[in-house]
Amino acid sequence: MRKIVIILGILSLFTNANHAESVQDEMKIPMNPENVSFLYNPGSKALVNQNGIQGASDNLTIDLGEIDFGTGGYDQIAVTMSTYGKDLLAESSFEFYMDDDLKQPDTDLEIPLNVPVLPYESTQKPQSGLYFKNLYYEHNIIAFDVRYDDNVSKMASAVMQGVLNQEYGRIYLFSDNHYVDQLKDTKRIYVTEPAYNHAKYAGFGALVKKYGNEFTKLVVWDEGKEWTWPIAQMICAQEKGIPVTEGMKNFIVDQFKWNKEIKDIRNNWKDKYEAYDWALDNLASGCHKTLSFSAGLREDYKGNPWRIYDYAAASKGFVFWLDHTEPKDMEMIGKIFTKMNYQPGSSTMGYGFGKDGDGLNAVINKYNAGFMVSDYYANGSFWCSYPSKAFQQRKGQAIEAIPGKVYVSVIWSDGDNIQFDANMLYYMIKNAPGRGKVPVGITMASVMQEMNPFLLEFFYKNLTPNEELVAGPSGFQFIYGDSYNEKGYDTWLQMNNKWMETAGFHTACFWNTTDQVRFEKYMATCGLQGIFDGWSRSNNKYYGGVVAVNQGEHCPKEGDVYNALKKQTPRRDKPVFVNAYPTTAAYGGIDGYERLVRELERLEADCPNTYVYLLPMDLCATLVQFIQKNGGKY
């Protein structure tokens, strides 16, 4: 008794040896469903019953069990095939193997390109002028450890850091463990100031002790009146103040014998609208001309305070905290942005109010401001002191695409949010095993060529041949194309082209633009090889050499990438092009790359010889080549 295994290399099949016409010297295999098992069942659609094997899977592999060959000298096995309404491919075939001669399907991931990384240095002049920059500090950096401080005092320490860094990037805060690693990565000499002997204010107290003489006043704000926090930040930024609660004020007066001004703003206004009106009359003229900050007290501020406050204070940007879903708050946002008269390229940093923080984008876009999500972006007033720098990476390279294959790119999400660049993505590139095994695009903020060129260079230095830096939505800023100021849109598009070019990006994610005219304008001006459309769900649109590919489903957990790609059915008439979009926050982390490789290997085992993996820019180049060979159509 020996086993026989049948490899069914067709899309639709029906086999039943008992139904075949008799041929001399053939063996007829009886169909005993209880003896049949599936070794590889890619489509999970094949069934076995007394009538035979029915299925719709490419490269199906079935074990027919033990067959009694007897003493006959058989050299044929009869097979009957039926297609159920579909034509069989010319190459459809059966292959038979004994169990000791079985050829297992090839389950190695198909990665046709592994092009060496080119030097990332660029001779182009980097873009600049939209973000606050100070001067590089040539002396020892002074670091303060606030990791174990009271969380509200961490916010005050960040504002103090920003004020102290308005001229030079000289002060650095350790508010999380990996910020120690990031400072060490610079190879610069730094000194950590000894902690102050206080349980709640060890780092904050050390800051006040060393640099209190450089501040002119304490500004007392009230946690119960949340609008006093944004106002306090702006006053401190322009008047060199320290924002304090009542308890922090008492600590400074008691411990350091404070004898300078104490400005108490807790009861200066009856509500937030009156407070912001006062700020527009008294502070707006001294605010940064292209930067504003949605940086107030979100409900989690005591447990996980934001980090962006130092950059807000250093830049002197206008700070607000208003609910973009409330009409009266929206009216106040309009007053602020009208008064400030922001021009295209301006940014609102921080994050929006409430559960849908991204929703603020649609409001500010009307006033020429793009979104630069950055709530947990730390030490921005230090990193911006590095000289601006332009970068480059190789362009996408096309391969020959053939029908029956699914061409796949994968892109890590959220890199437009610079807190992900500085936190999770930094952590993954530095520590995650499995990097480089499969092609992956990493979304990134092109504005870091001005805001944080050191970090952008860190990513370029550490890229493997199977990684590409991709612009996050929607290019050099997060905007909703459908909402952006009509008069400013063309200017924004020109900026978008330049900032992405000098950041070295060839592909980008593109969101919230369903207006066809605006969509086509973006395609015509972006200068990219392709975009990944995450909003209108367009698929394989083509405009003058640039393709739009469906960005694909957001994949927050293991199994989502597998499920999303398994839905993509190969076609006999043309190749299929798809993208997967694992979310950095939920899917990423130290295990992110290994998780992804596991999913793709599982997919290959279930659907062998189906998927081909490319970097996003290579996928776009391949799709362009296919479209051009087919007369401009997909």
mmCIF file with all atom_site columns, C-alpha atoms in Angstrom, residues 336-418:
data_model
loop_
_atom_site.group_PDB
_atom_site.id
_atom_site.type_symbol
_atom_site.label_atom_id
_atom_site.label_alt_id
_atom_site.label_comp_id
_atom_site.label_asym_id
_atom_site.label_entity_id
_atom_site.label_seq_id
_atom_site.pdbx_PDB_ins_code
_atom_site.Cartn_x
_atom_site.Cartn_y
_atom_site.Cartn_z
_atom_site.occupancy
_atom_site.B_iso_or_equiv
_atom_site.pdbx_formal_charge
_atom_site.auth_seq_id
_atom_site.auth_comp_id
_atom_site.auth_asym_id
_atom_site.auth_atom_id
_atom_site.pdbx_PDB_model_num
ATOM 1  C CA . ILE A 1 336 ? -8.311  83.215 15.734  1.00 0.00 ? 336 ILE A CA 1
ATOM 2  C CA . PHE A 1 337 ? -7.315  82.072 12.266  1.00 0.00 ? 337 PHE A CA 1
ATOM 3  C CA . THR A 1 338 ? -8.775  85.123 10.561  1.00 0.00 ? 338 THR A CA 1
ATOM 4  C CA . LYS A 1 339 ? -6.891  87.403 12.935  1.00 0.00 ? 339 LYS A CA 1
ATOM 5  C CA . MET A 1 340 ? -3.627  85.505 12.407  1.00 0.00 ? 340 MET A CA 1
ATOM 6  C CA . ASN A 1 341 ? -4.125  85.491 8.605   1.00 0.00 ? 341 ASN A CA 1
ATOM 7  C CA . TYR A 1 342 ? -2.210  82.242 8.088   1.00 0.00 ? 342 TYR A CA 1
ATOM 8  C CA . GLN A 1 343 ? -0.965  81.594 4.546   1.00 0.00 ? 343 GLN A CA 1
ATOM 9  C CA . PRO A 1 344 ? -0.637  78.237 2.718   1.00 0.00 ? 344 PRO A CA 1
ATOM 10 C CA . GLY A 1 345 ? 1.972   76.050 4.374   1.00 0.00 ? 345 GLY A CA 1
ATOM 11 C CA . SER A 1 346 ? 1.012   77.139 7.873   1.00 0.00 ? 346 SER A CA 1
ATOM 12 C CA . SER A 1 347 ? 0.501   74.349 10.400  1.00 0.00 ? 347 SER A CA 1
ATOM 13 C CA . THR A 1 348 ? -1.603  73.566 13.420  1.00 0.00 ? 348 THR A CA 1
ATOM 14 C CA . MET A 1 349 ? 0.307   71.246 15.722  1.00 0.00 ? 349 MET A CA 1
ATOM 15 C CA . GLY A 1 350 ? -0.814  69.182 18.709  1.00 0.00 ? 350 GLY A CA 1
ATOM 16 C CA . TYR A 1 351 ? -4.117  67.385 18.192  1.00 0.00 ? 351 TYR A CA 1
ATOM 17 C CA . GLY A 1 352 ? -7.827  68.078 17.998  1.00 0.00 ? 352 GLY A CA 1
ATOM 18 C CA . PHE A 1 353 ? -10.442 68.097 20.724  1.00 0.00 ? 353 PHE A CA 1
ATOM 19 C CA . GLY A 1 354 ? -12.468 64.993 21.682  1.00 0.00 ? 354 GLY A CA 1
ATOM 20 C CA . LYS A 1 355 ? -12.570 61.505 20.207  1.00 0.00 ? 355 LYS A CA 1
ATOM 21 C CA . ASP A 1 356 ? -12.168 62.609 16.586  1.00 0.00 ? 356 ASP A CA 1
ATOM 22 C CA . GLY A 1 357 ? -9.076  64.731 16.874  1.00 0.00 ? 357 GLY A CA 1
ATOM 23 C CA . ASP A 1 358 ? -8.511  64.508 13.121  1.00 0.00 ? 358 ASP A CA 1
ATOM 24 C CA . GLY A 1 359 ? -11.785 66.353 12.595  1.00 0.00 ? 359 GLY A CA 1
ATOM 25 C CA . LEU A 1 360 ? -10.079 69.654 13.416  1.00 0.00 ? 360 LEU A CA 1
ATOM 26 C CA . ASN A 1 361 ? -8.366  69.334 10.040  1.00 0.00 ? 361 ASN A CA 1
ATOM 27 C CA . ALA A 1 362 ? -11.494 70.191 8.055   1.00 0.00 ? 362 ALA A CA 1
ATOM 28 C CA . VAL A 1 363 ? -11.915 73.400 10.070  1.00 0.00 ? 363 VAL A CA 1
ATOM 29 C CA . ILE A 1 364 ? -8.364  74.748 9.926   1.00 0.00 ? 364 ILE A CA 1
ATOM 30 C CA . ASN A 1 365 ? -7.889  73.825 6.242   1.00 0.00 ? 365 ASN A CA 1
ATOM 31 C CA . LYS A 1 366 ? -10.380 76.559 5.351   1.00 0.00 ? 366 LYS A CA 1
ATOM 32 C CA . TYR A 1 367 ? -7.862  79.061 6.731   1.00 0.00 ? 367 TYR A CA 1
ATOM 33 C CA . ASN A 1 368 ? -4.810  77.727 4.833   1.00 0.00 ? 368 ASN A CA 1
ATOM 34 C CA . ALA A 1 369 ? -3.514  75.674 7.763   1.00 0.00 ? 369 ALA A CA 1
ATOM 35 C CA . GLY A 1 370 ? -2.452  72.045 7.431   1.00 0.00 ? 370 GLY A CA 1
ATOM 36 C CA . PHE A 1 371 ? -2.472  69.566 10.298  1.00 0.00 ? 371 PHE A CA 1
ATOM 37 C CA . MET A 1 372 ? 0.791   68.418 11.875  1.00 0.00 ? 372 MET A CA 1
ATOM 38 C CA . VAL A 1 373 ? -0.325  65.929 14.501  1.00 0.00 ? 373 VAL A CA 1
ATOM 39 C CA . SER A 1 374 ? 2.251   65.998 17.264  1.00 0.00 ? 374 SER A CA 1
ATOM 40 C CA . ASP A 1 375 ? 0.673   65.740 20.710  1.00 0.00 ? 375 ASP A CA 1
ATOM 41 C CA . TYR A 1 376 ? 3.383   63.463 22.146  1.00 0.00 ? 376 TYR A CA 1
ATOM 42 C CA . TYR A 1 377 ? 6.296   64.944 20.232  1.00 0.00 ? 377 TYR A CA 1
ATOM 43 C CA . ALA A 1 378 ? 8.960   65.726 22.846  1.00 0.00 ? 378 ALA A CA 1
ATOM 44 C CA . ASN A 1 379 ? 12.045  67.959 22.838  1.00 0.00 ? 379 ASN A CA 1
ATOM 45 C CA . GLY A 1 380 ? 11.012  69.663 19.608  1.00 0.00 ? 380 GLY A CA 1
ATOM 46 C CA . SER A 1 381 ? 12.721  72.857 20.748  1.00 0.00 ? 381 SER A CA 1
ATOM 47 C CA . PHE A 1 382 ? 15.990  70.919 20.950  1.00 0.00 ? 382 PHE A CA 1
ATOM 48 C CA . TRP A 1 383 ? 15.751  68.915 17.715  1.00 0.00 ? 383 TRP A CA 1
ATOM 49 C CA . CYS A 1 384 ? 14.885  71.925 15.558  1.00 0.00 ? 384 CYS A CA 1
ATOM 50 C CA . SER A 1 385 ? 18.324  73.408 16.271  1.00 0.00 ? 385 SER A CA 1
ATOM 51 C CA . TYR A 1 386 ? 19.975  70.954 13.864  1.00 0.00 ? 386 TYR A CA 1
ATOM 52 C CA . PRO A 1 387 ? 20.645  72.569 10.474  1.00 0.00 ? 387 PRO A CA 1
ATOM 53 C CA . SER A 1 388 ? 17.989  71.755 7.867   1.00 0.00 ? 388 SER A CA 1
ATOM 54 C CA . LYS A 1 389 ? 18.973  68.974 5.496   1.00 0.00 ? 389 LYS A CA 1
ATOM 55 C CA . ALA A 1 390 ? 17.719  67.508 2.201   1.00 0.00 ? 390 ALA A CA 1
ATOM 56 C CA . PHE A 1 391 ? 17.698  63.767 1.466   1.00 0.00 ? 391 PHE A CA 1
ATOM 57 C CA . GLN A 1 392 ? 17.278  61.334 -1.401  1.00 0.00 ? 392 GLN A CA 1
ATOM 58 C CA . GLN A 1 393 ? 16.447  57.676 -1.991  1.00 0.00 ? 393 GLN A CA 1
ATOM 59 C CA . ARG A 1 394 ? 16.388  55.614 -5.148  1.00 0.00 ? 394 ARG A CA 1
ATOM 60 C CA . LYS A 1 395 ? 13.335  55.801 -7.411  1.00 0.00 ? 395 LYS A CA 1
ATOM 61 C CA . GLY A 1 396 ? 10.970  52.900 -7.847  1.00 0.00 ? 396 GLY A CA 1
ATOM 62 C CA . GLN A 1 397 ? 12.039  50.169 -10.255 1.00 0.00 ? 397 GLN A CA 1
ATOM 63 C CA . ALA A 1 398 ? 9.560   48.259 -12.417 1.00 0.00 ? 398 ALA A CA 1
ATOM 64 C CA . ILE A 1 399 ? 9.430   44.496 -12.913 1.00 0.00 ? 399 ILE A CA 1
ATOM 65 C CA . GLU A 1 400 ? 7.427   42.557 -15.468 1.00 0.00 ? 400 GLU A CA 1
ATOM 66 C CA . ALA A 1 401 ? 3.916   42.010 -14.107 1.00 0.00 ? 401 ALA A CA 1
ATOM 67 C CA . ILE A 1 402 ? 2.005   38.956 -15.302 1.00 0.00 ? 402 ILE A CA 1
ATOM 68 C CA . PRO A 1 403 ? -1.621  37.822 -15.015 1.00 0.00 ? 403 PRO A CA 1
ATOM 69 C CA . GLY A 1 404 ? -2.406  35.374 -12.243 1.00 0.00 ? 404 GLY A CA 1
ATOM 70 C CA . LYS A 1 405 ? -0.182  37.155 -9.739  1.00 0.00 ? 405 LYS A CA 1
ATOM 71 C CA . VAL A 1 406 ? -1.084  39.597 -6.961  1.00 0.00 ? 406 VAL A CA 1
ATOM 72 C CA . TYR A 1 407 ? 1.538   42.348 -6.484  1.00 0.00 ? 407 TYR A CA 1
ATOM 73 C CA . VAL A 1 408 ? 1.609   43.612 -2.908  1.00 0.00 ? 408 VAL A CA 1
ATOM 74 C CA . SER A 1 409 ? 3.128   46.546 -1.053  1.00 0.00 ? 409 SER A CA 1
ATOM 75 C CA . VAL A 1 410 ? 2.872   47.135 2.703   1.00 0.00 ? 410 VAL A CA 1
ATOM 76 C CA . ILE A 1 411 ? 2.982   50.540 4.413   1.00 0.00 ? 411 ILE A CA 1
ATOM 77 C CA . TRP A 1 412 ? 3.275   51.301 8.126   1.00 0.00 ? 412 TRP A CA 1
ATOM 78 C CA . SER A 1 413 ? 0.705   53.948 9.059   1.00 0.00 ? 413 SER A CA 1
ATOM 79 C CA . ASP A 1 414 ? 0.781   57.249 10.964  1.00 0.00 ? 414 ASP A CA 1
ATOM 80 C CA . GLY A 1 415 ? 4.219   58.620 10.084  1.00 0.00 ? 415 GLY A CA 1
ATOM 81 C CA . ASP A 1 416 ? 2.644   61.980 9.182   1.00 0.00 ? 416 ASP A CA 1
ATOM 82 C CA . ASN A 1 417 ? 2.158   62.270 12.959  1.00 0.00 ? 417 ASN A CA 1
ATOM 83 C CA . ILE A 1 418 ? 5.653   63.218 14.045  1.00 0.00 ? 418 ILE A CA 1
#
